């Protein structure tokens, strides 16, 4: 971890996180940065929190809450599209607006990469990022990812198609 980056802690999702998870998953502004563009009911999210084993091999994904040094929940990070045959997973990250531009995103990407390498023994992580989202592209570049492909018309926001860049971290 870079000395300038603040420490973060990754932890399992708890029932107390349901309201925040509900807010994040149903924030229309965030639908354009990921592949999900449908609202989730509180019941569906409650069921997920209650039944997820937090075992990437059982669930095909793992989601964790991100806390800052003061113990405040500042975001969520997940590994999805887990491919055990090829030892890779897609990483997703949301840092809440109030905590952005403080180095927490970089710290989180570094922490999840360490977990992916040392605990899950993955060979690589990847993310698809909107080419126009310069802040996210720069975040991944700063965290050691490389731009490995540009994909035309990959993302659609209901009005227009946008290109995406595949960011890849190979261990």
XYZ file of N, CA and C in Angstrom:
513
model
N 0.839 -1.181 0.000
C 0.000 0.000 0.000
C 0.884 1.244 0.000
N 0.519 2.205 -0.801
C 1.200 3.480 -0.857
C 1.049 4.177 0.494
N 2.104 4.807 0.982
C 2.072 5.457 2.295
C 1.039 6.571 2.359
N 0.678 7.154 1.231
C -0.293 8.240 1.207
C -1.725 7.724 1.294
N -1.914 6.452 1.039
C -3.262 5.894 1.026
C -3.712 5.536 2.436
N -4.934 5.904 2.768
C -5.446 5.590 4.109
C -5.761 4.098 4.240
N -5.624 3.557 5.438
C -5.949 2.144 5.625
C -7.457 1.904 5.523
N -7.820 0.760 4.980
C -9.213 0.332 4.931
C -9.308 -1.081 5.468
N -10.503 -1.434 5.884
C -10.772 -2.795 6.345
C -11.929 -3.337 5.537
N -11.782 -4.568 5.070
C -12.857 -5.248 4.355
C -13.512 -6.219 5.318
N -14.835 -6.232 5.323
C -15.551 -7.124 6.212
C -16.783 -7.672 5.521
N -17.316 -8.744 6.076
C -18.532 -9.355 5.535
C -19.712 -8.400 5.681
N -20.679 -8.559 4.821
C -21.916 -7.790 4.922
C -22.722 -8.319 6.098
N -23.200 -7.406 6.917
C -24.010 -7.733 8.093
C -25.447 -7.274 7.862
N -26.400 -7.828 8.602
C -27.789 -7.368 8.471
C -27.939 -5.856 8.659
N -27.085 -5.266 9.479
C -27.141 -3.825 9.715
C -26.787 -3.015 8.473
N -26.194 -3.652 7.469
C -25.804 -2.973 6.236
C -26.927 -2.929 5.206
N -28.066 -3.518 5.520
C -29.146 -3.651 4.546
C -29.585 -2.301 3.978
N -29.772 -1.291 4.817
C -30.224 0.017 4.323
C -29.214 0.626 3.355
N -27.938 0.551 3.689
C -26.899 1.087 2.806
C -26.833 0.288 1.516
N -26.883 -1.016 1.599
C -26.865 -1.865 0.411
C -28.060 -1.544 -0.482
N -29.211 -1.359 0.123
C -30.433 -1.008 -0.615
C -30.245 0.319 -1.350
N -29.665 1.307 -0.654
C -29.412 2.613 -1.252
C -28.445 2.507 -2.431
N -27.367 1.753 -2.265
C -26.369 1.608 -3.332
C -26.963 0.890 -4.539
N -27.596 -0.236 -4.304
C -28.123 -1.051 -5.411
C -29.247 -0.354 -6.179
N -29.931 0.586 -5.553
C -31.054 1.261 -6.189
C -30.750 2.701 -6.588
N -29.476 3.079 -6.549
C -29.055 4.408 -6.974
C -28.915 4.405 -8.498
N -29.856 5.029 -9.180
C -29.883 5.036 -10.645
C -28.589 5.588 -11.231
N -27.941 6.541 -10.539
C -26.690 7.122 -11.040
C -25.584 6.073 -11.134
N -25.661 5.039 -10.304
C -24.625 4.005 -10.307
C -24.887 2.912 -11.341
N -26.083 2.849 -11.864
C -26.395 1.810 -12.842
C -25.544 1.951 -14.097
N -25.131 3.168 -14.413
C -24.337 3.387 -15.619
C -22.875 3.006 -15.450
N -22.421 2.709 -14.230
C -21.021 2.334 -14.043
C -20.849 0.834 -13.919
N -21.927 0.108 -13.917
C -21.850 -1.343 -13.795
C -22.718 -2.014 -14.833
N -22.951 -3.290 -14.625
C -23.747 -4.044 -15.586
C -25.171 -4.264 -15.104
N -25.472 -3.845 -13.881
C -26.817 -3.987 -13.343
C -27.589 -2.697 -13.558
N -28.797 -2.810 -14.052
C -29.623 -1.625 -14.253
C -31.076 -1.892 -13.885
N -31.241 -2.650 -12.824
C -32.580 -2.927 -12.319
C -32.598 -2.686 -10.813
N -33.736 -2.233 -10.296
C -33.815 -2.046 -8.845
C -33.916 -3.387 -8.125
N -33.412 -3.425 -6.901
C -33.514 -4.602 -6.055
C -34.438 -4.295 -4.892
N -35.318 -5.228 -4.576
C -36.205 -5.028 -3.437
C -35.432 -5.243 -2.139
N -35.931 -4.645 -1.080
C -35.342 -4.839 0.238
C -35.375 -6.327 0.601
N -36.460 -7.006 0.222
C -36.595 -8.429 0.523
C -35.501 -9.239 -0.180
N -35.262 -8.953 -1.456
C -34.226 -9.670 -2.208
C -32.855 -9.460 -1.576
N -32.562 -8.222 -1.211
C -31.268 -7.937 -0.590
C -31.167 -8.566 0.796
N -32.258 -8.543 1.552
C -32.276 -9.200 2.865
C -31.999 -10.693 2.707
N -32.635 -11.295 1.709
C -32.428 -12.723 1.437
C -30.974 -12.995 1.061
N -30.390 -12.104 0.247
C -28.983 -12.268 -0.130
C -28.086 -12.212 1.103
N -28.281 -11.184 1.934
C -27.453 -11.024 3.132
C -27.608 -12.234 4.056
N -28.833 -12.721 4.187
C -29.092 -13.845 5.094
C -28.529 -15.168 4.578
N -28.460 -15.320 3.256
C -28.104 -16.628 2.706
C -26.743 -16.721 2.030
N -26.086 -15.608 1.789
C -24.761 -15.664 1.157
C -23.776 -16.316 2.119
N -23.005 -17.220 1.601
C -22.034 -17.920 2.453
C -20.710 -17.170 2.558
N -20.539 -16.143 1.723
C -19.266 -15.412 1.634
C -18.126 -16.329 1.222
N -18.461 -17.364 0.514
C -17.485 -18.300 -0.041
C -17.588 -18.186 -1.560
N -16.568 -17.642 -2.172
C -16.608 -17.395 -3.610
C -16.815 -18.687 -4.399
N -16.363 -19.806 -3.862
C -16.540 -21.084 -4.552
C -17.981 -21.566 -4.485
N -18.687 -21.253 -3.415
C -20.090 -21.650 -3.266
C -21.030 -20.665 -3.955
N -20.752 -19.374 -3.798
C -21.656 -18.341 -4.298
C -21.300 -17.827 -5.694
N -20.063 -18.063 -6.146
C -19.615 -17.517 -7.421
C -19.256 -16.041 -7.330
N -19.348 -15.504 -6.133
C -19.013 -14.105 -5.889
C -18.769 -13.908 -4.406
N -18.140 -12.794 -4.084
C -17.984 -12.396 -2.687
C -18.101 -10.885 -2.641
N -18.903 -10.407 -1.680
C -19.108 -8.969 -1.509
C -18.675 -8.597 -0.107
N -17.992 -7.469 0.009
C -17.524 -7.012 1.305
C -17.760 -5.515 1.455
N -18.022 -5.132 2.674
C -18.157 -3.723 3.006
C -16.761 -3.166 3.253
N -16.582 -1.902 2.940
C -15.307 -1.212 3.121
C -15.471 -0.216 4.265
N -14.563 -0.305 5.242
C -14.566 0.630 6.361
C -13.274 1.431 6.366
N -13.386 2.690 6.779
C -12.189 3.513 6.927
C -11.590 3.304 8.313
N -10.538 4.035 8.598
C -9.815 3.886 9.862
C -10.690 4.194 11.080
N -11.704 5.054 10.884
C -12.606 5.425 11.978
C -13.738 4.417 12.161
N -13.756 3.367 11.318
C -14.803 2.357 11.429
C -16.081 2.716 10.695
N -16.049 3.785 9.897
C -17.227 4.166 9.115
C -17.287 3.318 7.847
N -18.481 2.910 7.477
C -18.654 2.184 6.225
C -18.606 3.198 5.101
N -17.636 3.028 4.195
C -17.404 4.009 3.131
C -17.718 3.469 1.745
N -18.022 2.166 1.642
C -18.317 1.613 0.337
C -18.476 0.114 0.369
N -18.465 -0.443 -0.822
C -18.616 -1.883 -0.998
C -17.715 -2.318 -2.153
N -17.126 -3.484 -2.022
C -16.295 -4.046 -3.081
C -16.734 -5.485 -3.294
N -16.726 -5.914 -4.527
C -17.095 -7.305 -4.769
C -16.250 -7.934 -5.854
N -16.165 -9.238 -5.772
C -15.566 -10.060 -6.818
C -16.709 -10.895 -7.381
N -16.984 -10.732 -8.664
C -18.079 -11.425 -9.336
C -17.547 -12.110 -10.586
N -18.422 -12.811 -11.272
C -18.023 -13.532 -12.486
C -16.761 -14.355 -12.238
N -16.755 -14.996 -11.090
C -15.623 -15.829 -10.676
C -15.477 -17.010 -11.629
N -14.287 -17.196 -12.128
C -13.976 -18.288 -13.056
C -12.859 -19.117 -12.431
N -13.224 -20.172 -11.663
C -12.196 -20.964 -10.981
C -11.279 -21.716 -11.941
N -11.771 -22.067 -13.118
C -10.935 -22.786 -14.081
C -9.771 -21.940 -14.560
N -10.021 -20.654 -14.708
C -8.988 -19.749 -15.207
C -8.452 -18.810 -14.128
N -8.874 -19.032 -12.899
C -8.356 -18.292 -11.732
C -8.466 -16.781 -11.898
N -9.687 -16.321 -12.208
C -9.900 -14.884 -12.357
C -11.286 -14.501 -11.864
N -11.449 -13.205 -11.598
C -12.731 -12.654 -11.190
C -12.793 -11.187 -11.585
N -14.012 -10.715 -11.752
C -14.255 -9.311 -12.050
C -14.426 -8.560 -10.735
N -13.807 -7.399 -10.642
C -13.895 -6.593 -9.429
C -14.846 -5.417 -9.656
N -15.654 -5.145 -8.644
C -16.540 -3.988 -8.658
C -16.329 -3.196 -7.385
N -16.411 -1.893 -7.473
C -16.135 -1.035 -6.320
C -17.040 0.184 -6.341
N -17.640 0.456 -5.205
C -18.388 1.698 -5.010
C -17.885 2.336 -3.718
N -17.385 3.551 -3.830
C -17.059 4.356 -2.655
C -18.139 5.435 -2.593
N -18.752 5.591 -1.431
C -19.826 6.566 -1.270
C -19.332 7.975 -1.572
N -20.205 8.794 -2.138
C -19.847 10.163 -2.552
C -19.101 10.936 -1.474
N -19.565 10.859 -0.253
C -18.975 11.647 0.838
C -17.533 11.252 1.152
N -17.077 10.099 0.658
C -15.741 9.604 0.994
C -14.815 9.521 -0.221
N -15.262 10.023 -1.362
C -14.437 9.964 -2.573
C -13.310 10.978 -2.531
N -12.315 10.721 -3.358
C -11.142 11.605 -3.518
C -10.300 11.690 -2.249
N -10.251 10.583 -1.506
C -9.445 10.527 -0.279
C -8.455 9.362 -0.301
N -8.379 8.655 -1.428
C -7.475 7.519 -1.524
C -8.083 6.207 -1.078
N -9.344 6.223 -0.671
C -9.986 5.001 -0.187
C -10.214 3.988 -1.308
N -10.476 4.467 -2.518
C -10.667 3.570 -3.655
C -9.399 2.789 -3.961
N -8.270 3.484 -4.001
C -6.982 2.820 -4.246
C -6.659 1.830 -3.140
N -6.871 2.255 -1.910
C -6.607 1.358 -0.781
C -7.460 0.097 -0.877
N -8.718 0.274 -1.262
C -9.628 -0.860 -1.373
C -9.220 -1.792 -2.507
N -8.877 -1.225 -3.660
C -8.437 -2.079 -4.769
C -7.171 -2.839 -4.404
N -6.259 -2.201 -3.688
C -5.042 -2.889 -3.256
C -5.359 -3.995 -2.248
N -6.278 -3.727 -1.344
C -6.653 -4.710 -0.318
C -7.362 -5.911 -0.946
N -8.273 -5.677 -1.898
C -8.991 -6.791 -2.523
C -8.045 -7.586 -3.433
N -7.070 -6.919 -4.034
C -6.079 -7.626 -4.855
C -5.225 -8.539 -3.977
N -4.827 -8.042 -2.818
C -4.052 -8.847 -1.876
C -4.852 -10.082 -1.445
N -6.123 -9.885 -1.155
C -7.025 -10.987 -0.776
C -7.162 -11.994 -1.932
N -7.354 -11.464 -3.142
C -7.520 -12.339 -4.308
C -6.277 -13.185 -4.564
N -5.121 -12.590 -4.389
C -3.868 -13.303 -4.637
C -3.522 -14.275 -3.511
N -3.528 -13.781 -2.274
C -3.015 -14.578 -1.153
C -4.019 -15.546 -0.545
N -5.301 -15.215 -0.609
C -6.312 -16.078 -0.006
C -7.010 -16.941 -1.056
N -7.429 -16.303 -2.163
C -8.160 -17.040 -3.198
C -7.239 -17.653 -4.253
N -5.985 -17.228 -4.280
C -4.986 -17.733 -5.227
C -5.395 -17.500 -6.682
N -5.979 -16.329 -6.931
C -6.363 -15.975 -8.289
C -5.146 -15.505 -9.072
N -5.235 -15.620 -10.372
C -4.165 -15.187 -11.267
C -4.410 -13.764 -11.768
N -5.697 -13.359 -11.810
C -5.973 -12.027 -12.311
C -7.341 -11.510 -11.875
N -7.420 -10.178 -11.847
C -8.666 -9.458 -11.635
C -8.890 -8.572 -12.855
N -10.156 -8.294 -13.160
C -10.457 -7.412 -14.281
C -11.689 -6.586 -13.967
N -11.851 -5.501 -14.705
C -13.021 -4.635 -14.575
C -13.295 -3.994 -15.923
N -14.566 -3.785 -16.217
C -14.980 -3.036 -17.393
C -15.390 -1.650 -16.933
N -14.754 -0.626 -17.491
C -14.970 0.745 -17.052
C -15.371 1.594 -18.253
N -16.375 2.422 -18.060
C -16.799 3.365 -19.085
C -15.605 4.245 -19.458
N -15.290 4.324 -20.738
C -14.143 5.119 -21.196
C -14.256 6.578 -20.792
N -15.479 7.078 -20.647
C -15.678 8.480 -20.263
C -15.538 8.701 -18.761
N -15.463 7.643 -17.994
C -15.315 7.750 -16.542
C -13.823 7.827 -16.209
N -13.258 9.004 -16.445
C -11.815 9.185 -16.279
C -11.355 8.914 -14.850
N -12.166 9.279 -13.873
C -11.784 9.058 -12.475
C -11.600 7.563 -12.202
N -12.521 6.732 -12.705
C -12.404 5.287 -12.471
C -11.249 4.676 -13.260
N -11.085 5.108 -14.502
C -9.956 4.600 -15.297
C -8.650 4.940 -14.583
N -8.506 6.170 -14.123
C -7.284 6.585 -13.421
C -7.104 5.829 -12.105
N -8.198 5.571 -11.402
C -8.127 4.803 -10.159
C -7.529 3.422 -10.419
N -8.039 2.737 -11.428
C -7.521 1.397 -11.731
C -6.072 1.459 -12.203
N -5.733 2.430 -13.034
C -4.338 2.570 -13.482
C -3.421 2.808 -12.291
N -3.823 3.688 -11.383
C -3.040 3.994 -10.178
C -2.856 2.751 -9.306
N -3.812 1.833 -9.383
C -3.767 0.620 -8.552
C -3.076 -0.548 -9.243
N -2.400 -0.282 -10.355
C -1.594 -1.305 -11.009
C -2.272 -2.054 -12.135
N -3.514 -1.709 -12.454
C -4.211 -2.355 -13.571
C -3.701 -1.780 -14.881
N -3.793 -2.572 -15.925
C -3.448 -2.121 -17.266
C -4.695 -2.114 -18.126
N -4.717 -1.186 -19.069
C -5.798 -1.149 -20.043
C -5.489 -2.229 -21.079
N -6.297 -3.287 -21.101
C -5.969 -4.397 -21.995
C -6.837 -4.449 -23.243
N -7.975 -3.755 -23.244
C -8.837 -3.761 -24.435
C -9.818 -2.601 -24.358
N -10.154 -2.104 -25.525
C -11.257 -1.137 -25.642
C -12.366 -1.852 -26.384
N -13.554 -1.761 -25.828
C -14.678 -2.500 -26.380
C -15.747 -1.511 -26.824
N -16.051 -1.536 -28.102
C -16.977 -0.577 -28.694
C -18.419 -0.857 -28.266
N -19.130 0.222 -27.928
C -20.566 0.154 -27.611
C -20.897 -0.895 -26.560
N -20.092 -1.019 -25.529
C -20.232 -2.056 -24.501
C -21.304 -1.714 -23.478
N -21.452 -0.428 -23.193
C -22.385 0.010 -22.155
C -23.500 0.847 -22.774
N -24.716 0.647 -22.284
C -25.872 1.384 -22.782
C -26.617 1.979 -21.597
N -26.851 3.268 -21.625
C -27.505 3.938 -20.500
C -28.968 4.278 -20.771
N -29.532 3.715 -21.835
C -30.915 4.005 -22.189
C -31.028 5.088 -23.241
N -29.938 5.823 -23.441
C -29.919 6.886 -24.441
C -28.834 6.667 -25.492
N -27.681 6.206 -25.034
C -26.566 6.048 -25.964
C -25.675 4.879 -25.537
N -24.964 4.359 -26.517
C -23.961 3.324 -26.252
C -22.630 4.017 -26.015
N -21.860 3.445 -25.082
C -20.549 4.003 -24.775
C -19.514 2.885 -24.795
N -18.308 3.259 -25.171
C -17.214 2.303 -25.173
C -16.771 2.039 -23.740
N -16.222 0.858 -23.535
C -15.668 0.489 -22.238
C -14.210 0.099 -22.430
N -13.474 0.209 -21.366
C -12.089 -0.253 -21.363
C -12.022 -1.412 -20.370
N -11.351 -2.471 -20.772
C -11.143 -3.588 -19.860
C -9.842 -3.321 -19.135
N -9.950 -3.201 -17.814
C -8.791 -2.994 -16.963
C -8.428 -4.347 -16.369
N -7.149 -4.682 -16.390
C -6.730 -6.026 -15.984
C -5.497 -5.947 -15.095
N -5.561 -6.717 -14.001
C -4.431 -6.842 -13.090
C -4.040 -8.306 -13.074
N -2.855 -8.599 -13.596
C -2.350 -9.972 -13.635
C -1.250 -10.087 -12.580
N -1.379 -11.076 -11.734
C -0.407 -11.273 -10.639
C 0.792 -12.049 -11.114
